[in-house]
């Protein structure tokens, strides 16, 4: 068996250098681990939102964490929206994930000065205190909504706390974003969860792995390790089984039609005012910055159709 076959999982992109997520089980099926590389995804977020370095570090971790916790969605119309509202200078972040590995994200204030001591990026100060809310719409009558206070602002700990508190799933989550003067050099993470049937020995084993100085995910990615190799390294179980994988991408689903629907939620007075500019209006999608133009006649006709 070749090394690369060993790490192949159903759904993994042919080109393994593409961003992807991989799920594995180990310890007789008592533990589940998910690894992700989201380098191009976070680089795309930086390109769209022009985030400063510390904002990129926070936003990149937030996007990567959102993708990790979204991984159990299966239905083709399932969506997960994660939102951080906080009192730090970044103010807020939103990430929408679907079940195909696509995400789109938004940051309230992309330009945050690093308040660190120069030795590193101070993500916790950039985020501050606040709330992490996750809204999962999997086609049930009501979406599932879970919310926790941020316990650190450093993102990985906050997602870990969310999983324990809101989804009663004890998890180990690590996230990392590597940056240099040219931008994002790597981004990724790992989430390890105990499954029903886990023994005290299993829990002890995973806790020891987590606390035993497991290297920074960003460092492992910079060394060229794939998500599957990082998961394998963390679990240290030769009986590991790679179950599934999928490509990850930053992909917005906006369209002229969707923007039209947004416009039609405005009141007639607002629409009249918008229509008063002869050149028409331009709406920018706040997830991908794509611009949509509407003539003043189009805006007027939305207003008229509402009055009917
Ligand atoms: Zn868009």
PDB file of C-alpha atoms and ligand atoms in Angstrom:
ATOM      1  CA  UNK A   1       0.000   0.000   0.000  1.00  0.00           C
ATOM      2  CA  UNK A   2       1.464   3.353  -0.997  1.00  0.00           C
ATOM      3  CA  UNK A   3       1.577   6.173   1.516  1.00  0.00           C
ATOM      4  CA  UNK A   4      -0.815   8.292  -0.473  1.00  0.00           C
ATOM      5  CA  UNK A   5      -3.393   5.481  -0.800  1.00  0.00           C
ATOM      6  CA  UNK A   6      -3.256   4.970   2.931  1.00  0.00           C
ATOM      7  CA  UNK A   7      -4.481   8.544   3.403  1.00  0.00           C
ATOM      8  CA  UNK A   8      -7.091   8.525   0.630  1.00  0.00           C
ATOM      9  CA  UNK A   9     -10.711   8.812   1.705  1.00  0.00           C
ATOM     10  CA  UNK A  10     -13.893   8.743  -0.373  1.00  0.00           C
ATOM     11  CA  UNK A  11     -14.619  12.238  -1.705  1.00  0.00           C
ATOM     12  CA  UNK A  12     -11.087  13.560  -1.348  1.00  0.00           C
ATOM     13  CA  UNK A  13     -10.188  15.850  -4.267  1.00  0.00           C
ATOM     14  CA  UNK A  14      -7.921  14.171  -6.845  1.00  0.00           C
ATOM     15  CA  UNK A  15      -5.530  17.066  -6.344  1.00  0.00           C
ATOM     16  CA  UNK A  16      -4.814  16.771  -2.643  1.00  0.00           C
ATOM     17  CA  UNK A  17      -3.180  20.193  -2.583  1.00  0.00           C
ATOM     18  CA  UNK A  18      -6.686  21.674  -2.825  1.00  0.00           C
ATOM     19  CA  UNK A  19      -8.327  22.719   0.439  1.00  0.00           C
ATOM     20  CA  UNK A  20     -10.196  19.797   1.949  1.00  0.00           C
ATOM     21  CA  UNK A  21     -11.579  18.262   5.094  1.00  0.00           C
ATOM     22  CA  UNK A  22     -11.172  14.632   6.111  1.00  0.00           C
ATOM     23  CA  UNK A  23     -12.969  12.545   8.740  1.00  0.00           C
ATOM     24  CA  UNK A  24     -11.513   9.512  10.482  1.00  0.00           C
ATOM     25  CA  UNK A  25     -12.306   7.198  13.396  1.00  0.00           C
ATOM     26  CA  UNK A  26      -9.910   5.397  15.685  1.00  0.00           C
ATOM     27  CA  UNK A  27      -9.693   3.602  19.043  1.00  0.00           C
ATOM     28  CA  UNK A  28     -12.249   0.968  17.982  1.00  0.00           C
ATOM     29  CA  UNK A  29     -14.621   3.638  16.722  1.00  0.00           C
ATOM     30  CA  UNK A  30     -14.670   5.445  20.064  1.00  0.00           C
ATOM     31  CA  UNK A  31     -13.209   8.638  18.711  1.00  0.00           C
ATOM     32  CA  UNK A  32     -13.855  10.744  15.644  1.00  0.00           C
ATOM     33  CA  UNK A  33     -11.334  13.183  14.253  1.00  0.00           C
ATOM     34  CA  UNK A  34     -11.701  15.768  11.528  1.00  0.00           C
ATOM     35  CA  UNK A  35      -8.808  17.565   9.898  1.00  0.00           C
ATOM     36  CA  UNK A  36      -9.004  20.515   7.562  1.00  0.00           C
ATOM     37  CA  UNK A  37      -6.706  22.555   5.389  1.00  0.00           C
ATOM     38  CA  UNK A  38      -8.343  25.868   4.432  1.00  0.00           C
ATOM     39  CA  UNK A  39      -5.354  27.840   3.159  1.00  0.00           C
ATOM     40  CA  UNK A  40      -6.852  29.012  -0.154  1.00  0.00           C
ATOM     41  CA  UNK A  41     -10.232  29.575   1.523  1.00  0.00           C
ATOM     42  CA  UNK A  42      -8.759  31.926   4.129  1.00  0.00           C
ATOM     43  CA  UNK A  43      -6.543  33.589   1.482  1.00  0.00           C
ATOM     44  CA  UNK A  44      -9.694  34.275  -0.527  1.00  0.00           C
ATOM     45  CA  UNK A  45     -11.364  35.784   2.558  1.00  0.00           C
ATOM     46  CA  UNK A  46      -8.338  38.064   3.013  1.00  0.00           C
ATOM     47  CA  UNK A  47      -8.451  39.066  -0.655  1.00  0.00           C
ATOM     48  CA  UNK A  48     -12.166  39.917  -0.519  1.00  0.00           C
ATOM     49  CA  UNK A  49     -12.257  41.647   2.849  1.00  0.00           C
ATOM     50  CA  UNK A  50      -8.751  43.152   2.938  1.00  0.00           C
ATOM     51  CA  UNK A  51      -8.261  42.092   6.517  1.00  0.00           C
ATOM     52  CA  UNK A  52      -5.261  43.332   8.503  1.00  0.00           C
ATOM     53  CA  UNK A  53      -2.908  40.602   9.839  1.00  0.00           C
ATOM     54  CA  UNK A  54      -4.489  40.190  13.291  1.00  0.00           C
ATOM     55  CA  UNK A  55      -7.981  40.349  11.755  1.00  0.00           C
ATOM     56  CA  UNK A  56      -6.929  37.682   9.217  1.00  0.00           C
ATOM     57  CA  UNK A  57      -5.672  35.482  12.060  1.00  0.00           C
ATOM     58  CA  UNK A  58      -8.990  35.814  13.923  1.00  0.00           C
ATOM     59  CA  UNK A  59     -11.244  35.658  10.857  1.00  0.00           C
ATOM     60  CA  UNK A  60      -9.279  32.735   9.374  1.00  0.00           C
ATOM     61  CA  UNK A  61      -9.586  30.735  12.601  1.00  0.00           C
ATOM     62  CA  UNK A  62     -13.278  31.582  12.769  1.00  0.00           C
ATOM     63  CA  UNK A  63     -13.893  30.391   9.182  1.00  0.00           C
ATOM     64  CA  UNK A  64     -11.853  27.214   9.729  1.00  0.00           C
ATOM     65  CA  UNK A  65     -13.629  26.448  13.029  1.00  0.00           C
ATOM     66  CA  UNK A  66     -17.004  27.053  11.393  1.00  0.00           C
ATOM     67  CA  UNK A  67     -16.161  24.574   8.617  1.00  0.00           C
ATOM     68  CA  UNK A  68     -15.057  21.964  11.181  1.00  0.00           C
ATOM     69  CA  UNK A  69     -18.267  22.133  13.199  1.00  0.00           C
ATOM     70  CA  UNK A  70     -20.350  22.224   9.980  1.00  0.00           C
ATOM     71  CA  UNK A  71     -18.865  18.941   8.799  1.00  0.00           C
ATOM     72  CA  UNK A  72     -21.693  16.729  10.079  1.00  0.00           C
ATOM     73  CA  UNK A  73     -24.310  18.345   7.817  1.00  0.00           C
ATOM     74  CA  UNK A  74     -25.428  15.973   5.087  1.00  0.00           C
ATOM     75  CA  UNK A  75     -28.597  17.255   3.392  1.00  0.00           C
ATOM     76  CA  UNK A  76     -28.115  19.184   0.171  1.00  0.00           C
ATOM     77  CA  UNK A  77     -30.055  22.196   1.464  1.00  0.00           C
ATOM     78  CA  UNK A  78     -28.503  22.192   4.938  1.00  0.00           C
ATOM     79  CA  UNK A  79     -26.819  25.399   6.023  1.00  0.00           C
ATOM     80  CA  UNK A  80     -24.990  26.537   9.084  1.00  0.00           C
ATOM     81  CA  UNK A  81     -24.509  30.179  10.010  1.00  0.00           C
ATOM     82  CA  UNK A  82     -22.004  30.941  12.733  1.00  0.00           C
ATOM     83  CA  UNK A  83     -21.864  34.413  14.191  1.00  0.00           C
ATOM     84  CA  UNK A  84     -19.531  36.061  16.664  1.00  0.00           C
ATOM     85  CA  UNK A  85     -20.700  39.366  18.101  1.00  0.00           C
ATOM     86  CA  UNK A  86     -18.021  40.911  20.256  1.00  0.00           C
ATOM     87  CA  UNK A  87     -16.779  44.088  21.904  1.00  0.00           C
ATOM     88  CA  UNK A  88     -13.219  43.852  20.538  1.00  0.00           C
ATOM     89  CA  UNK A  89     -12.244  46.091  17.592  1.00  0.00           C
ATOM     90  CA  UNK A  90     -13.156  43.411  15.012  1.00  0.00           C
ATOM     91  CA  UNK A  91     -16.764  43.791  16.298  1.00  0.00           C
ATOM     92  CA  UNK A  92     -18.218  40.737  14.587  1.00  0.00           C
ATOM     93  CA  UNK A  93     -17.808  37.878  12.129  1.00  0.00           C
ATOM     94  CA  UNK A  94     -20.294  35.726  10.240  1.00  0.00           C
ATOM     95  CA  UNK A  95     -19.680  32.526   8.286  1.00  0.00           C
ATOM     96  CA  UNK A  96     -22.236  30.560   6.282  1.00  0.00           C
ATOM     97  CA  UNK A  97     -21.387  26.943   5.388  1.00  0.00           C
ATOM     98  CA  UNK A  98     -23.288  24.455   3.249  1.00  0.00           C
ATOM     99  CA  UNK A  99     -23.014  20.669   3.250  1.00  0.00           C
ATOM    100  CA  UNK A 100     -20.805  20.642   0.127  1.00  0.00           C
ATOM    101  CA  UNK A 101     -17.832  22.280   1.823  1.00  0.00           C
ATOM    102  CA  UNK A 102     -18.559  25.776   0.564  1.00  0.00           C
ATOM    103  CA  UNK A 103     -18.447  28.773   2.838  1.00  0.00           C
ATOM    104  CA  UNK A 104     -18.786  32.532   2.630  1.00  0.00           C
ATOM    105  CA  UNK A 105     -17.958  34.948   5.379  1.00  0.00           C
ATOM    106  CA  UNK A 106     -18.146  38.520   6.518  1.00  0.00           C
ATOM    107  CA  UNK A 107     -16.195  40.559   9.038  1.00  0.00           C
ATOM    108  CA  UNK A 108     -17.587  43.787  10.533  1.00  0.00           C
ATOM    109  CA  UNK A 109     -14.262  45.612  10.926  1.00  0.00           C
ATOM    110  CA  UNK A 110     -11.514  44.102   8.770  1.00  0.00           C
ATOM    111  CA  UNK A 111      -8.827  46.617   9.743  1.00  0.00           C
ATOM    112  CA  UNK A 112      -7.705  45.977  13.304  1.00  0.00           C
ATOM    113  CA  UNK A 113      -4.334  47.121  14.654  1.00  0.00           C
ATOM    114  CA  UNK A 114      -2.473  44.407  16.513  1.00  0.00           C
ATOM    115  CA  UNK A 115      -2.376  45.226  20.191  1.00  0.00           C
ATOM    116  CA  UNK A 116       0.177  42.520  20.884  1.00  0.00           C
ATOM    117  CA  UNK A 117       3.687  43.110  22.121  1.00  0.00           C
ATOM    118  CA  UNK A 118       5.174  42.660  18.671  1.00  0.00           C
ATOM    119  CA  UNK A 119       5.957  39.001  19.304  1.00  0.00           C
ATOM    120  CA  UNK A 120       2.682  37.727  17.985  1.00  0.00           C
ATOM    121  CA  UNK A 121      -0.823  38.536  16.919  1.00  0.00           C
ATOM    122  CA  UNK A 122      -3.138  39.228  19.837  1.00  0.00           C
ATOM    123  CA  UNK A 123      -6.309  37.552  18.595  1.00  0.00           C
ATOM    124  CA  UNK A 124      -8.025  37.555  21.996  1.00  0.00           C
ATOM    125  CA  UNK A 125      -7.801  41.375  22.239  1.00  0.00           C
ATOM    126  CA  UNK A 126      -8.936  41.744  18.631  1.00  0.00           C
ATOM    127  CA  UNK A 127     -12.097  39.768  19.463  1.00  0.00           C
ATOM    128  CA  UNK A 128     -12.655  40.611  23.140  1.00  0.00           C
ATOM    129  CA  UNK A 129     -15.787  39.501  24.957  1.00  0.00           C
ATOM    130  CA  UNK A 130     -18.906  38.416  23.176  1.00  0.00           C
ATOM    131  CA  UNK A 131     -21.190  35.635  22.050  1.00  0.00           C
ATOM    132  CA  UNK A 132     -20.742  32.756  19.588  1.00  0.00           C
ATOM    133  CA  UNK A 133     -24.013  31.664  18.029  1.00  0.00           C
ATOM    134  CA  UNK A 134     -24.463  28.782  15.618  1.00  0.00           C
ATOM    135  CA  UNK A 135     -27.668  28.430  13.632  1.00  0.00           C
ATOM    136  CA  UNK A 136     -28.062  25.133  11.837  1.00  0.00           C
ATOM    137  CA  UNK A 137     -30.866  24.726   9.347  1.00  0.00           C
ATOM    138  CA  UNK A 138     -31.140  21.050   8.390  1.00  0.00           C
ATOM    139  CA  UNK A 139     -34.667  21.139   7.035  1.00  0.00           C
ATOM    140  CA  UNK A 140     -36.481  20.631  10.329  1.00  0.00           C
ATOM    141  CA  UNK A 141     -39.409  22.817  11.307  1.00  0.00           C
ATOM    142  CA  UNK A 142     -37.157  25.143  13.278  1.00  0.00           C
ATOM    143  CA  UNK A 143     -33.439  25.701  12.833  1.00  0.00           C
ATOM    144  CA  UNK A 144     -31.240  24.571  15.699  1.00  0.00           C
ATOM    145  CA  UNK A 145     -29.746  27.586  17.486  1.00  0.00           C
ATOM    146  CA  UNK A 146     -26.969  27.305  20.055  1.00  0.00           C
ATOM    147  CA  UNK A 147     -25.215  30.157  21.747  1.00  0.00           C
ATOM    148  CA  UNK A 148     -22.338  30.517  24.212  1.00  0.00           C
ATOM    149  CA  UNK A 149     -20.332  33.354  25.669  1.00  0.00           C
ATOM    150  CA  UNK A 150     -16.801  33.632  24.342  1.00  0.00           C
ATOM    151  CA  UNK A 151     -14.486  32.238  26.975  1.00  0.00           C
ATOM    152  CA  UNK A 152     -11.192  33.342  25.445  1.00  0.00           C
ATOM    153  CA  UNK A 153     -11.684  35.220  22.190  1.00  0.00           C
ATOM    154  CA  UNK A 154      -8.893  33.093  20.716  1.00  0.00           C
ATOM    155  CA  UNK A 155     -11.550  31.210  18.694  1.00  0.00           C
ATOM    156  CA  UNK A 156     -10.441  27.540  19.041  1.00  0.00           C
ATOM    157  CA  UNK A 157     -11.255  27.534  22.776  1.00  0.00           C
ATOM    158  CA  UNK A 158     -14.555  29.250  22.020  1.00  0.00           C
ATOM    159  CA  UNK A 159     -15.617  26.591  19.499  1.00  0.00           C
ATOM    160  CA  UNK A 160     -14.495  23.883  21.960  1.00  0.00           C
ATOM    161  CA  UNK A 161     -16.631  25.439  24.678  1.00  0.00           C
ATOM    162  CA  UNK A 162     -19.549  25.712  22.256  1.00  0.00           C
ATOM    163  CA  UNK A 163     -19.343  21.998  21.362  1.00  0.00           C
ATOM    164  CA  UNK A 164     -19.260  20.957  25.032  1.00  0.00           C
ATOM    165  CA  UNK A 165     -21.911  23.347  26.279  1.00  0.00           C
ATOM    166  CA  UNK A 166     -24.348  23.614  23.405  1.00  0.00           C
ATOM    167  CA  UNK A 167     -23.973  20.267  21.632  1.00  0.00           C
ATOM    168  CA  UNK A 168     -22.859  18.177  24.642  1.00  0.00           C
ATOM    169  CA  UNK A 169     -19.965  16.830  22.599  1.00  0.00           C
ATOM    170  CA  UNK A 170     -16.645  16.987  24.423  1.00  0.00           C
ATOM    171  CA  UNK A 171     -14.127  17.971  21.755  1.00  0.00           C
ATOM    172  CA  UNK A 172     -10.553  18.966  21.284  1.00  0.00           C
ATOM    173  CA  UNK A 173     -10.253  21.741  18.697  1.00  0.00           C
ATOM    174  CA  UNK A 174      -7.050  23.337  17.431  1.00  0.00           C
ATOM    175  CA  UNK A 175      -6.924  25.996  14.740  1.00  0.00           C
ATOM    176  CA  UNK A 176      -4.039  27.782  13.070  1.00  0.00           C
ATOM    177  CA  UNK A 177      -3.409  30.453  10.462  1.00  0.00           C
ATOM    178  CA  UNK A 178       0.088  31.140   9.144  1.00  0.00           C
ATOM    179  CA  UNK A 179       0.851  34.593   7.744  1.00  0.00           C
ATOM    180  CA  UNK A 180       3.795  36.340   6.182  1.00  0.00           C
ATOM    181  CA  UNK A 181       4.174  39.645   4.339  1.00  0.00           C
ATOM    182  CA  UNK A 182       2.658  38.108   1.195  1.00  0.00           C
ATOM    183  CA  UNK A 183      -0.492  36.938   2.995  1.00  0.00           C
ATOM    184  CA  UNK A 184      -1.841  33.602   4.171  1.00  0.00           C
ATOM    185  CA  UNK A 185       0.748  30.820   4.003  1.00  0.00           C
ATOM    186  CA  UNK A 186      -1.472  28.162   5.571  1.00  0.00           C
ATOM    187  CA  UNK A 187      -4.681  27.704   7.529  1.00  0.00           C
ATOM    188  CA  UNK A 188      -6.245  24.657   9.043  1.00  0.00           C
ATOM    189  CA  UNK A 189      -7.381  22.801  12.073  1.00  0.00           C
ATOM    190  CA  UNK A 190      -8.339  19.596  13.764  1.00  0.00           C
ATOM    191  CA  UNK A 191     -11.343  18.551  15.842  1.00  0.00           C
ATOM    192  CA  UNK A 192     -11.317  15.339  17.891  1.00  0.00           C
ATOM    193  CA  UNK A 193     -14.473  14.065  19.569  1.00  0.00           C
ATOM    194  CA  UNK A 194     -15.275  11.215  21.915  1.00  0.00           C
ATOM    195  CA  UNK A 195     -18.120   9.051  20.613  1.00  0.00           C
ATOM    196  CA  UNK A 196     -20.631   7.006  22.623  1.00  0.00           C
ATOM    197  CA  UNK A 197     -18.848   3.929  23.943  1.00  0.00           C
ATOM    198  CA  UNK A 198     -15.599   5.729  24.674  1.00  0.00           C
ATOM    199  CA  UNK A 199     -13.943   4.273  27.756  1.00  0.00           C
ATOM    200  CA  UNK A 200     -12.218   6.286  30.499  1.00  0.00           C
ATOM    201  CA  UNK A 201      -8.941   4.972  29.012  1.00  0.00           C
ATOM    202  CA  UNK A 202      -9.876   6.401  25.593  1.00  0.00           C
ATOM    203  CA  UNK A 203     -10.671   9.783  27.135  1.00  0.00           C
ATOM    204  CA  UNK A 204      -7.457   9.732  29.112  1.00  0.00           C
ATOM    205  CA  UNK A 205      -5.490   8.829  25.973  1.00  0.00           C
ATOM    206  CA  UNK A 206      -6.994  11.706  23.924  1.00  0.00           C
ATOM    207  CA  UNK A 207      -6.489  14.188  26.752  1.00  0.00           C
ATOM    208  CA  UNK A 208      -2.847  13.170  26.980  1.00  0.00           C
ATOM    209  CA  UNK A 209      -2.428  13.592  23.203  1.00  0.00           C
ATOM    210  CA  UNK A 210      -4.056  17.027  23.378  1.00  0.00           C
ATOM    211  CA  UNK A 211      -2.055  18.222  26.360  1.00  0.00           C
ATOM    212  CA  UNK A 212       1.186  16.523  25.451  1.00  0.00           C
ATOM    213  CA  UNK A 213       2.553  19.361  23.372  1.00  0.00           C
ATOM    214  CA  UNK A 214       0.942  18.379  20.080  1.00  0.00           C
ATOM    215  CA  UNK A 215       2.547  20.726  17.522  1.00  0.00           C
ATOM    216  CA  UNK A 216       0.721  23.781  16.231  1.00  0.00           C
ATOM    217  CA  UNK A 217      -1.483  22.870  13.239  1.00  0.00           C
ATOM    218  CA  UNK A 218      -0.144  25.840  11.294  1.00  0.00           C
ATOM    219  CA  UNK A 219       3.412  24.543  11.784  1.00  0.00           C
ATOM    220  CA  UNK A 220       2.449  21.038  10.603  1.00  0.00           C
ATOM    221  CA  UNK A 221       0.777  22.459   7.497  1.00  0.00           C
ATOM    222  CA  UNK A 222       3.836  24.612   6.784  1.00  0.00           C
ATOM    223  CA  UNK A 223       5.882  21.396   6.931  1.00  0.00           C
ATOM    224  CA  UNK A 224       3.702  20.027   4.153  1.00  0.00           C
ATOM    225  CA  UNK A 225       1.541  17.628   6.162  1.00  0.00           C
ATOM    226  CA  UNK A 226      -1.933  16.963   4.785  1.00  0.00           C
ATOM    227  CA  UNK A 227      -5.081  17.087   6.958  1.00  0.00           C
ATOM    228  CA  UNK A 228      -5.145  13.249   6.976  1.00  0.00           C
ATOM    229  CA  UNK A 229      -1.515  13.072   8.099  1.00  0.00           C
ATOM    230  CA  UNK A 230      -2.164  15.571  10.894  1.00  0.00           C
ATOM    231  CA  UNK A 231      -5.202  13.585  12.090  1.00  0.00           C
ATOM    232  CA  UNK A 232      -3.137  10.378  11.933  1.00  0.00           C
ATOM    233  CA  UNK A 233      -0.333  12.000  13.892  1.00  0.00           C
ATOM    234  CA  UNK A 234      -2.718  13.249  16.562  1.00  0.00           C
ATOM    235  CA  UNK A 235      -4.525   9.930  17.029  1.00  0.00           C
ATOM    236  CA  UNK A 236      -1.442   7.729  16.844  1.00  0.00           C
ATOM    237  CA  UNK A 237      -3.563   4.650  16.186  1.00  0.00           C
ATOM    238  CA  UNK A 238      -2.398   2.290  13.401  1.00  0.00           C
ATOM    239  CA  UNK A 239      -6.002   1.071  13.097  1.00  0.00           C
ATOM    240  CA  UNK A 240      -7.229   4.537  12.064  1.00  0.00           C
ATOM    241  CA  UNK A 241      -9.941   4.533   9.385  1.00  0.00           C
ATOM    242  CA  UNK A 242     -10.399   7.456   7.014  1.00  0.00           C
ATOM    243  CA  UNK A 243     -14.126   7.605   6.367  1.00  0.00           C
ATOM    244  CA  UNK A 244     -14.838  10.547   4.113  1.00  0.00           C
ATOM    245  CA  UNK A 245     -13.481  13.747   2.700  1.00  0.00           C
ATOM    246  CA  UNK A 246     -14.616  16.731   0.713  1.00  0.00           C
ATOM    247  CA  UNK A 247     -13.162  19.746  -0.985  1.00  0.00           C
ATOM    248  CA  UNK A 248     -13.484  23.064   0.841  1.00  0.00           C
ATOM    249  CA  UNK A 249     -13.882  26.407  -0.893  1.00  0.00           C
ATOM    250  CA  UNK A 250     -14.850  30.001  -0.355  1.00  0.00           C
ATOM    251  CA  UNK A 251     -17.828  30.290  -2.641  1.00  0.00           C
ATOM    252  CA  UNK A 252     -20.648  32.800  -2.568  1.00  0.00           C
ATOM    253  CA  UNK A 253     -24.087  32.003  -3.931  1.00  0.00           C
ATOM    254  CA  UNK A 254     -25.234  35.566  -4.610  1.00  0.00           C
ATOM    255  CA  UNK A 255     -26.980  36.496  -7.852  1.00  0.00           C
ATOM    256  CA  UNK A 256     -28.883  39.362  -9.461  1.00  0.00           C
ATOM    257  CA  UNK A 257     -32.119  37.590  -8.474  1.00  0.00           C
ATOM    258  CA  UNK A 258     -31.106  37.266  -4.835  1.00  0.00           C
ATOM    259  CA  UNK A 259     -30.131  40.937  -4.699  1.00  0.00           C
ATOM    260  CA  UNK A 260     -33.500  41.795  -6.213  1.00  0.00           C
ATOM    261  CA  UNK A 261     -35.151  39.895  -3.381  1.00  0.00           C
ATOM    262  CA  UNK A 262     -33.073  41.875  -0.872  1.00  0.00           C
ATOM    263  CA  UNK A 263     -34.204  45.112  -2.523  1.00  0.00           C
ATOM    264  CA  UNK A 264     -37.819  44.044  -2.420  1.00  0.00           C
ATOM    265  CA  UNK A 265     -37.651  43.779   1.388  1.00  0.00           C
ATOM    266  CA  UNK A 266     -37.190  47.563   1.544  1.00  0.00           C
ATOM    267  CA  UNK A 267     -40.147  49.849   2.114  1.00  0.00           C
ATOM    268  CA  UNK A 268     -41.690  51.851  -0.743  1.00  0.00           C
ATOM    269  CA  UNK A 269     -40.287  55.132   0.589  1.00  0.00           C
ATOM    270  CA  UNK A 270     -36.753  53.770   0.648  1.00  0.00           C
ATOM    271  CA  UNK A 271     -37.168  52.358  -2.850  1.00  0.00           C
ATOM    272  CA  UNK A 272     -38.487  55.712  -4.137  1.00  0.00           C
ATOM    273  CA  UNK A 273     -35.472  57.405  -2.664  1.00  0.00           C
ATOM    274  CA  UNK A 274     -33.089  54.873  -4.230  1.00  0.00           C
ATOM    275  CA  UNK A 275     -34.832  55.276  -7.590  1.00  0.00           C
ATOM    276  CA  UNK A 276     -34.315  59.051  -7.492  1.00  0.00           C
ATOM    277  CA  UNK A 277     -30.689  58.678  -8.589  1.00  0.00           C
ATOM    278  CA  UNK A 278     -30.701  58.755 -12.385  1.00  0.00           C
ATOM    279  CA  UNK A 279     -27.649  56.520 -12.790  1.00  0.00           C
ATOM    280  CA  UNK A 280     -29.369  53.712 -10.930  1.00  0.00           C
ATOM    281  CA  UNK A 281     -27.881  51.930  -7.952  1.00  0.00           C
ATOM    282  CA  UNK A 282     -25.146  49.478  -7.257  1.00  0.00           C
ATOM    283  CA  UNK A 283     -25.373  46.866  -4.519  1.00  0.00           C
ATOM    284  CA  UNK A 284     -22.310  45.075  -3.296  1.00  0.00           C
ATOM    285  CA  UNK A 285     -22.577  41.566  -1.861  1.00  0.00           C
ATOM    286  CA  UNK A 286     -21.009  41.769   1.575  1.00  0.00           C
ATOM    287  CA  UNK A 287     -19.784  38.167   1.422  1.00  0.00           C
ATOM    288  CA  UNK A 288     -17.880  38.331  -1.879  1.00  0.00           C
ATOM    289  CA  UNK A 289     -17.843  42.040  -2.847  1.00  0.00           C
ATOM    290  CA  UNK A 290     -19.416  41.318  -6.229  1.00  0.00           C
ATOM    291  CA  UNK A 291     -21.322  44.344  -7.520  1.00  0.00           C
ATOM    292  CA  UNK A 292     -24.852  44.254  -8.910  1.00  0.00           C
ATOM    293  CA  UNK A 293     -26.384  47.141 -10.804  1.00  0.00           C
ATOM    294  CA  UNK A 294     -30.022  48.119 -10.980  1.00  0.00           C
ATOM    295  CA  UNK A 295     -31.429  50.951 -13.093  1.00  0.00           C
ATOM    296  CA  UNK A 296     -33.722  53.450 -11.416  1.00  0.00           C
ATOM    297  CA  UNK A 297     -36.571  52.038 -13.519  1.00  0.00           C
ATOM    298  CA  UNK A 298     -35.928  48.562 -12.112  1.00  0.00           C
ATOM    299  CA  UNK A 299     -35.933  49.945  -8.571  1.00  0.00           C
ATOM    300  CA  UNK A 300     -39.165  51.831  -9.260  1.00  0.00           C
ATOM    301  CA  UNK A 301     -40.852  48.737 -10.611  1.00  0.00           C
ATOM    302  CA  UNK A 302     -39.955  46.804  -7.435  1.00  0.00           C
ATOM    303  CA  UNK A 303     -41.660  49.577  -5.460  1.00  0.00           C
ATOM    304  CA  UNK A 304     -44.721  49.437  -7.712  1.00  0.00           C
ATOM    305  CA  UNK A 305     -45.045  45.677  -7.549  1.00  0.00           C
ATOM    306  CA  UNK A 306     -45.021  45.963  -3.747  1.00  0.00           C
ATOM    307  CA  UNK A 307     -47.867  48.462  -3.780  1.00  0.00           C
ATOM    308  CA  UNK A 308     -50.107  46.058  -5.650  1.00  0.00           C
TER     309      UNK A 308
HETATM  310 ZN1  LIG B   1     -21.664  37.224  -3.065  1.00  0.00          ZN
END
